mmCIF file of C-alpha atoms in Angstrom:
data_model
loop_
_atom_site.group_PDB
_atom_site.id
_atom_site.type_symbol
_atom_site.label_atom_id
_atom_site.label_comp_id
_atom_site.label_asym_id
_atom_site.label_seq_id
_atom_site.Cartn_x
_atom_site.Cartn_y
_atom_site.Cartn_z
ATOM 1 C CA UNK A 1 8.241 9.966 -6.243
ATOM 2 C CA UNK A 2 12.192 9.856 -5.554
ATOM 3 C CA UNK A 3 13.433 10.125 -9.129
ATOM 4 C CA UNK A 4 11.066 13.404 -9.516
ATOM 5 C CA UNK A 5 13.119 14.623 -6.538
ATOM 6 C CA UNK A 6 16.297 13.743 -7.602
ATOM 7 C CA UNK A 7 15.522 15.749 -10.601
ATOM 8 C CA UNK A 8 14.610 18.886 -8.523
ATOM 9 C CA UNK A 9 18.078 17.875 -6.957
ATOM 10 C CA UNK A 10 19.965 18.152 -10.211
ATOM 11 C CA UNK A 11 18.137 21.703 -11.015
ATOM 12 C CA UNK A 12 19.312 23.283 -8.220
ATOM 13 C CA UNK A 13 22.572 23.976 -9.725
ATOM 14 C CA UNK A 14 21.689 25.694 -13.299
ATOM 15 C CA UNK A 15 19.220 25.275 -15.646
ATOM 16 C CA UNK A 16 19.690 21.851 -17.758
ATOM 17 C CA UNK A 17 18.321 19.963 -20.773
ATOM 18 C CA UNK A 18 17.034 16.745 -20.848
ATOM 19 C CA UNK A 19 19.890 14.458 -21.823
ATOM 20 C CA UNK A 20 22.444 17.066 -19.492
ATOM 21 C CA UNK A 21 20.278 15.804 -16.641
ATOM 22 C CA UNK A 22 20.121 11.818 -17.664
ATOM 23 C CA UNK A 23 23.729 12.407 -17.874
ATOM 24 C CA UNK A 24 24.509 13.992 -14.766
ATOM 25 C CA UNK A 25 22.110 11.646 -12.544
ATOM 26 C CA UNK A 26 24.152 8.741 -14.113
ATOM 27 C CA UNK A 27 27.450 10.298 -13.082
ATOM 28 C CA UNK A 28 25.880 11.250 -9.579
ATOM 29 C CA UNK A 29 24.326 7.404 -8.594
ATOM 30 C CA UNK A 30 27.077 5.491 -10.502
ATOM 31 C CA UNK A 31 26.900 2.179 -12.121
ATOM 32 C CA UNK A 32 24.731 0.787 -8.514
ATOM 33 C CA UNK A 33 21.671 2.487 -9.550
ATOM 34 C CA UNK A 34 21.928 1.744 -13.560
ATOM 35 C CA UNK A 35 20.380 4.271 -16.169
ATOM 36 C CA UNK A 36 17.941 6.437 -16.620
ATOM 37 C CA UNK A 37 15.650 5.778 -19.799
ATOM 38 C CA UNK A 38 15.310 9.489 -21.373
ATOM 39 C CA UNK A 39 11.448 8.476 -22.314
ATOM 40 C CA UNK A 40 10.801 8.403 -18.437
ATOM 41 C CA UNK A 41 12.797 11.292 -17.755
ATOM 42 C CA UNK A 42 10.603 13.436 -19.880
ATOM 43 C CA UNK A 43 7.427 11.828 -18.632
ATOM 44 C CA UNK A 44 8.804 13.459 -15.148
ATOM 45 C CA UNK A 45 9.590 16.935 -16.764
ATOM 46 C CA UNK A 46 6.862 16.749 -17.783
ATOM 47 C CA UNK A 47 4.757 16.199 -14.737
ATOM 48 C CA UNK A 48 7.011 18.588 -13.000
ATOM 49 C CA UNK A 49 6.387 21.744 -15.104
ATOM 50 C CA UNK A 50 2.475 20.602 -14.877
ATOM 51 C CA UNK A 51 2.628 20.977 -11.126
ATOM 52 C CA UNK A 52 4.972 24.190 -11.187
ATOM 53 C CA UNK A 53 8.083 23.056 -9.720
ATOM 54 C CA UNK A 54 9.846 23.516 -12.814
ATOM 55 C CA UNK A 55 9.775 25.874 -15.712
ATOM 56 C CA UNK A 56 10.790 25.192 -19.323
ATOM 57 C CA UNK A 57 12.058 27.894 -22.015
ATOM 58 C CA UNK A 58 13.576 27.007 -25.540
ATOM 59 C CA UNK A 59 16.471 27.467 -26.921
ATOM 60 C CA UNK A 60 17.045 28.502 -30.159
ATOM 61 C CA UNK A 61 19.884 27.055 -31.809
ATOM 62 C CA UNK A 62 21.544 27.576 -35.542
ATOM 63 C CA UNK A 63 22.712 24.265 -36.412
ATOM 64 C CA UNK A 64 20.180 21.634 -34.663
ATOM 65 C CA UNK A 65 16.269 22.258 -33.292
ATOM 66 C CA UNK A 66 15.914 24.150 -30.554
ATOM 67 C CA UNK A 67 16.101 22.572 -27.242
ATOM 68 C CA UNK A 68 13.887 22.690 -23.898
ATOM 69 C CA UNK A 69 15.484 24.033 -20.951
ATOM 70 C CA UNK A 70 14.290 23.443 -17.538
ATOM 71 C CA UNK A 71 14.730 25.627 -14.819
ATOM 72 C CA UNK A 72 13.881 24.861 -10.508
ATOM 73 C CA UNK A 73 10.847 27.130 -9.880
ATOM 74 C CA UNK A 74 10.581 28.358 -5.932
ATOM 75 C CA UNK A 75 7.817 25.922 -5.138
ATOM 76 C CA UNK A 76 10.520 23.382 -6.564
ATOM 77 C CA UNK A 77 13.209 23.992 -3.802
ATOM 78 C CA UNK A 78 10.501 24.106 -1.284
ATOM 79 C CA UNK A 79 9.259 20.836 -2.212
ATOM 80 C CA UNK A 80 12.630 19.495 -2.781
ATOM 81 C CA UNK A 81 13.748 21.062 0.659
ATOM 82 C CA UNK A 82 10.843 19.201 2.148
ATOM 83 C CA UNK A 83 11.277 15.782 0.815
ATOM 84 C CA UNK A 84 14.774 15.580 1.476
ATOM 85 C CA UNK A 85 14.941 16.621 5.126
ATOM 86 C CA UNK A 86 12.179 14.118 5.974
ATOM 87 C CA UNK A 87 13.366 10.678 7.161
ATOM 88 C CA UNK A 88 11.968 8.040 4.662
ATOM 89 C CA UNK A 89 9.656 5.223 5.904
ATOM 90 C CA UNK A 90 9.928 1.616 4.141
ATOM 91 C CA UNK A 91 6.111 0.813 2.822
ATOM 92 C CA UNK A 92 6.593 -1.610 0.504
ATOM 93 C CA UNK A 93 7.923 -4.311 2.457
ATOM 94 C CA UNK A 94 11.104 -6.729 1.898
ATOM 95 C CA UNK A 95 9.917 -8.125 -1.270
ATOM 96 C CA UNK A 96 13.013 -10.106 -2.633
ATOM 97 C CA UNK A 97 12.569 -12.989 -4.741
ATOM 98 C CA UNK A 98 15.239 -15.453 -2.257
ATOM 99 C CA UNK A 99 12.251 -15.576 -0.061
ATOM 100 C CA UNK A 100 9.852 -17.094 -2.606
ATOM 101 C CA UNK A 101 13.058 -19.421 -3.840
ATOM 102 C CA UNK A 102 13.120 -20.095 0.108
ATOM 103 C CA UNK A 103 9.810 -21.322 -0.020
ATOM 104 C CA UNK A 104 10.433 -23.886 -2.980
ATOM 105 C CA UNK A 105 13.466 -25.369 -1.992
ATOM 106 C CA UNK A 106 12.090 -25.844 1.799
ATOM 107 C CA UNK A 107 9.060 -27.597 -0.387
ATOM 108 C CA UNK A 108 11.645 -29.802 -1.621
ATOM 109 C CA UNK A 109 13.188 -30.562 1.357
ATOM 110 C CA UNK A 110 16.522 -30.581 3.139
ATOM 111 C CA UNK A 111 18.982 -31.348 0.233
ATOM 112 C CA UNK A 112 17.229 -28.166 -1.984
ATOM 113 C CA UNK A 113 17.557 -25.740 0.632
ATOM 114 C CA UNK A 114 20.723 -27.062 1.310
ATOM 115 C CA UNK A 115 21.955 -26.028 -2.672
ATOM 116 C CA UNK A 116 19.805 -23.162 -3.007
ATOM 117 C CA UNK A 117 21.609 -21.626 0.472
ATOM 118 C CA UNK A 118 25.070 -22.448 -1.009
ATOM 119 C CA UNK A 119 24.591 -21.303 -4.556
ATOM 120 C CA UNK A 120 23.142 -18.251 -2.926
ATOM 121 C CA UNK A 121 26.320 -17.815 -0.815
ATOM 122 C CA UNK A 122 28.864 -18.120 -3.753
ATOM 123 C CA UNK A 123 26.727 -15.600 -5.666
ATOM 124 C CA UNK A 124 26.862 -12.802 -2.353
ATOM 125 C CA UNK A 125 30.700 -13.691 -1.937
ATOM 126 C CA UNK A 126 31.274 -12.473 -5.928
ATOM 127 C CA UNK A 127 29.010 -9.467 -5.372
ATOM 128 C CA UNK A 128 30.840 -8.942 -2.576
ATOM 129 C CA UNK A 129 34.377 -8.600 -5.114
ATOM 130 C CA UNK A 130 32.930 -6.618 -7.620
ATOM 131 C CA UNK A 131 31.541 -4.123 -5.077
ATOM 132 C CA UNK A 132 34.473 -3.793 -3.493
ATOM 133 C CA UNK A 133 36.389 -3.168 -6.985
ATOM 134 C CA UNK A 134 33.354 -0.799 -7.970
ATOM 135 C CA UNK A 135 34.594 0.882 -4.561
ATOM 136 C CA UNK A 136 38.086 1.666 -5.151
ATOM 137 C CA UNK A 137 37.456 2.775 -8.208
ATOM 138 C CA UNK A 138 35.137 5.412 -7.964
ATOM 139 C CA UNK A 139 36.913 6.516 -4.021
ATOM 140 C CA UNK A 140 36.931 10.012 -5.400
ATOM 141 C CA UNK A 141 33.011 10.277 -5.695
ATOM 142 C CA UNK A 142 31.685 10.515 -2.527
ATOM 143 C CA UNK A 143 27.678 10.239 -3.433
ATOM 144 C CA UNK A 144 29.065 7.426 -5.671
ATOM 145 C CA UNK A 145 30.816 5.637 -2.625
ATOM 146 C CA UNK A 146 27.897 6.055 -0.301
ATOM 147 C CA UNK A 147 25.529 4.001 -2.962
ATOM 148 C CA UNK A 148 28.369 1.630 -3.295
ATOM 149 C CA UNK A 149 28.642 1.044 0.717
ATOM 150 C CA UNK A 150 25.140 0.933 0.861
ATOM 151 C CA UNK A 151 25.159 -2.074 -1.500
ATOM 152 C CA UNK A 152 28.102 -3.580 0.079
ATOM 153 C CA UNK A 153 26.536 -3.728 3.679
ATOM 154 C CA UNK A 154 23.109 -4.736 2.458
ATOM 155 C CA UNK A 155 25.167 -7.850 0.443
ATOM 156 C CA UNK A 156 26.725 -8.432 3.734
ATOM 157 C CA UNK A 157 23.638 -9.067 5.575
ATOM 158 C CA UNK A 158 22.270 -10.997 2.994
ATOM 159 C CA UNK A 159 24.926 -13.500 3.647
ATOM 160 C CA UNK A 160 24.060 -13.455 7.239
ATOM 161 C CA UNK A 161 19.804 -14.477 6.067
ATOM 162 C CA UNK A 162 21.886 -17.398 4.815
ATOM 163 C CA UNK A 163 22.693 -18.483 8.368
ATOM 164 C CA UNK A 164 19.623 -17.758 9.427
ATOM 165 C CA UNK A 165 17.785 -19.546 6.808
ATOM 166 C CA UNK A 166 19.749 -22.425 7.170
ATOM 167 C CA UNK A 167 19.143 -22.940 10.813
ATOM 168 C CA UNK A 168 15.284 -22.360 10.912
ATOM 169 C CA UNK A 169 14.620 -23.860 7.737
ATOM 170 C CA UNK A 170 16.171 -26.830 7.955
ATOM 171 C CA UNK A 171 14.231 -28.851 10.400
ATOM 172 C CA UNK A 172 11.175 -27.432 8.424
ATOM 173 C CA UNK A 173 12.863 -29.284 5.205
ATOM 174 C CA UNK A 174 13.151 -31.850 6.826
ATOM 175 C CA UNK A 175 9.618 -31.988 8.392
ATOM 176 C CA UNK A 176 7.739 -31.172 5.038
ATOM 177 C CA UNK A 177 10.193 -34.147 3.158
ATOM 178 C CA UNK A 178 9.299 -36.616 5.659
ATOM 179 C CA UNK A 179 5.878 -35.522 5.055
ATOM 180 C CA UNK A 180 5.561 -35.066 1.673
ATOM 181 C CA UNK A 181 3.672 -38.089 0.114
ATOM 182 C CA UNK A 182 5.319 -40.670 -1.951
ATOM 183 C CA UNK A 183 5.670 -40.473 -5.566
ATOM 184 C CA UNK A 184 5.570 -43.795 -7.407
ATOM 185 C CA UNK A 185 6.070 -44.466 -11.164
ATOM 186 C CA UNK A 186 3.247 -46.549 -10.600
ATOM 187 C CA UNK A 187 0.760 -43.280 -9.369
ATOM 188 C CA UNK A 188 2.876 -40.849 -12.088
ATOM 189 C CA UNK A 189 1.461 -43.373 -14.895
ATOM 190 C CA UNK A 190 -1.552 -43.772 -13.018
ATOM 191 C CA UNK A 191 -2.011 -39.818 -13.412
ATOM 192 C CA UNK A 192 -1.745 -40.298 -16.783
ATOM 193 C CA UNK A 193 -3.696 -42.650 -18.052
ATOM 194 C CA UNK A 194 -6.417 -40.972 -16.328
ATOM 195 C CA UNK A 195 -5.758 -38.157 -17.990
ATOM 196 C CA UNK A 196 -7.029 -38.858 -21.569
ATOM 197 C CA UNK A 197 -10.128 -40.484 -19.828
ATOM 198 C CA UNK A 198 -10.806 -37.448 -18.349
ATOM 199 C CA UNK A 199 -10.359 -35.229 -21.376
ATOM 200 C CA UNK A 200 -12.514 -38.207 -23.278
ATOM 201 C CA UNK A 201 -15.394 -37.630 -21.082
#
């Protein structure tokens, strides 16, 4: 549960609020990450306080309702301290949706996996800008610039998949498209006239 960790994270400074923490994890990841809905952040107060890594105390205020502050607990540094000096294991798998646009455009054939790879390429190439723009602008936030690296070199060897793709993929392209059965107007309309007959019967 990394964002319930990254919240421990935050507490280990001072004692916060809820929308003092969505604001400080924003400023912390940067734009690379994206927000943090304040419903969800709750739910994981929430479950935090339930399993005693955190404590929450109101605050009574004159002008507005009082507010919830949460405070790190001892058994939430030692569970923090233990999930963030332990390496972390992938277990999801690479789950990215160019491999199931791989698979159509192979299905294709060559000319589709030809377009898809160059598209693809352009896109990478203006990630690629805007990173490094993202980069020089935040050079004075060094969590910020690690996530921002992080990005850049994982764009980079997406490019290189391209190459990759391109040169086992192809002949399988062009194997399925010389395989692939032929399409005639005549078998589209047979398809459907048989199609009324079939809903007839």
């Amino acid at each position: 549960m990394p964002l319930h960790h990254a919240v421990l994270a935050l507490l280990t400074r001072r004692p916060n609020h809820g929308y003092e923490l969505k604001a400080r994890f924003e400023e912390a990841v940067g734009p690379q990450w994206g927000g943090l809905n304040i419903g969800h952040l709750y739910q994981i107060l929430e479950r935090l306080v339930r399993d005693g890594y955190v404590s929450r105390s109101q605050v009574t205020q004159t002008d507005r309702p009082d507010k919830n502050l949460y405070t790190l607990t001892e058994a939430g540094e030692a569970e923090l301290r233990s999930w963030a000096t332990t390496a972390w294991v992938r277990v999801g798998g690479f789950r990215d949706e160019l491999f199931l646009k791989l698979l159509g455009a192979v299905a294709l054939g060559p000319q589709a996996l030809a377009t898809l790879i160059e598209s693809q390429r352009q896109t990478y190439l203006s990630e690629l800008g805007g990173l490094a723009q993202q980069r020089r602008a935040h050079a004075d936030e060094p969590l910020v610039a690690v996530l921002i690296d992080a990005a850049i070199a994982h764009t980079k060897a997406d490019l290189g998949l391209l190459d990759s793709a391109a040169q086992h993929l192809g002949p399988l392209a062009t194997a399925q498209s010389a395989q692939a059965p032929e399409r005639s107007p005549s078998r589209v309309r047979g398809y459907a006239d048989e199609a009324p007959r079939g809903r007839a019967g």
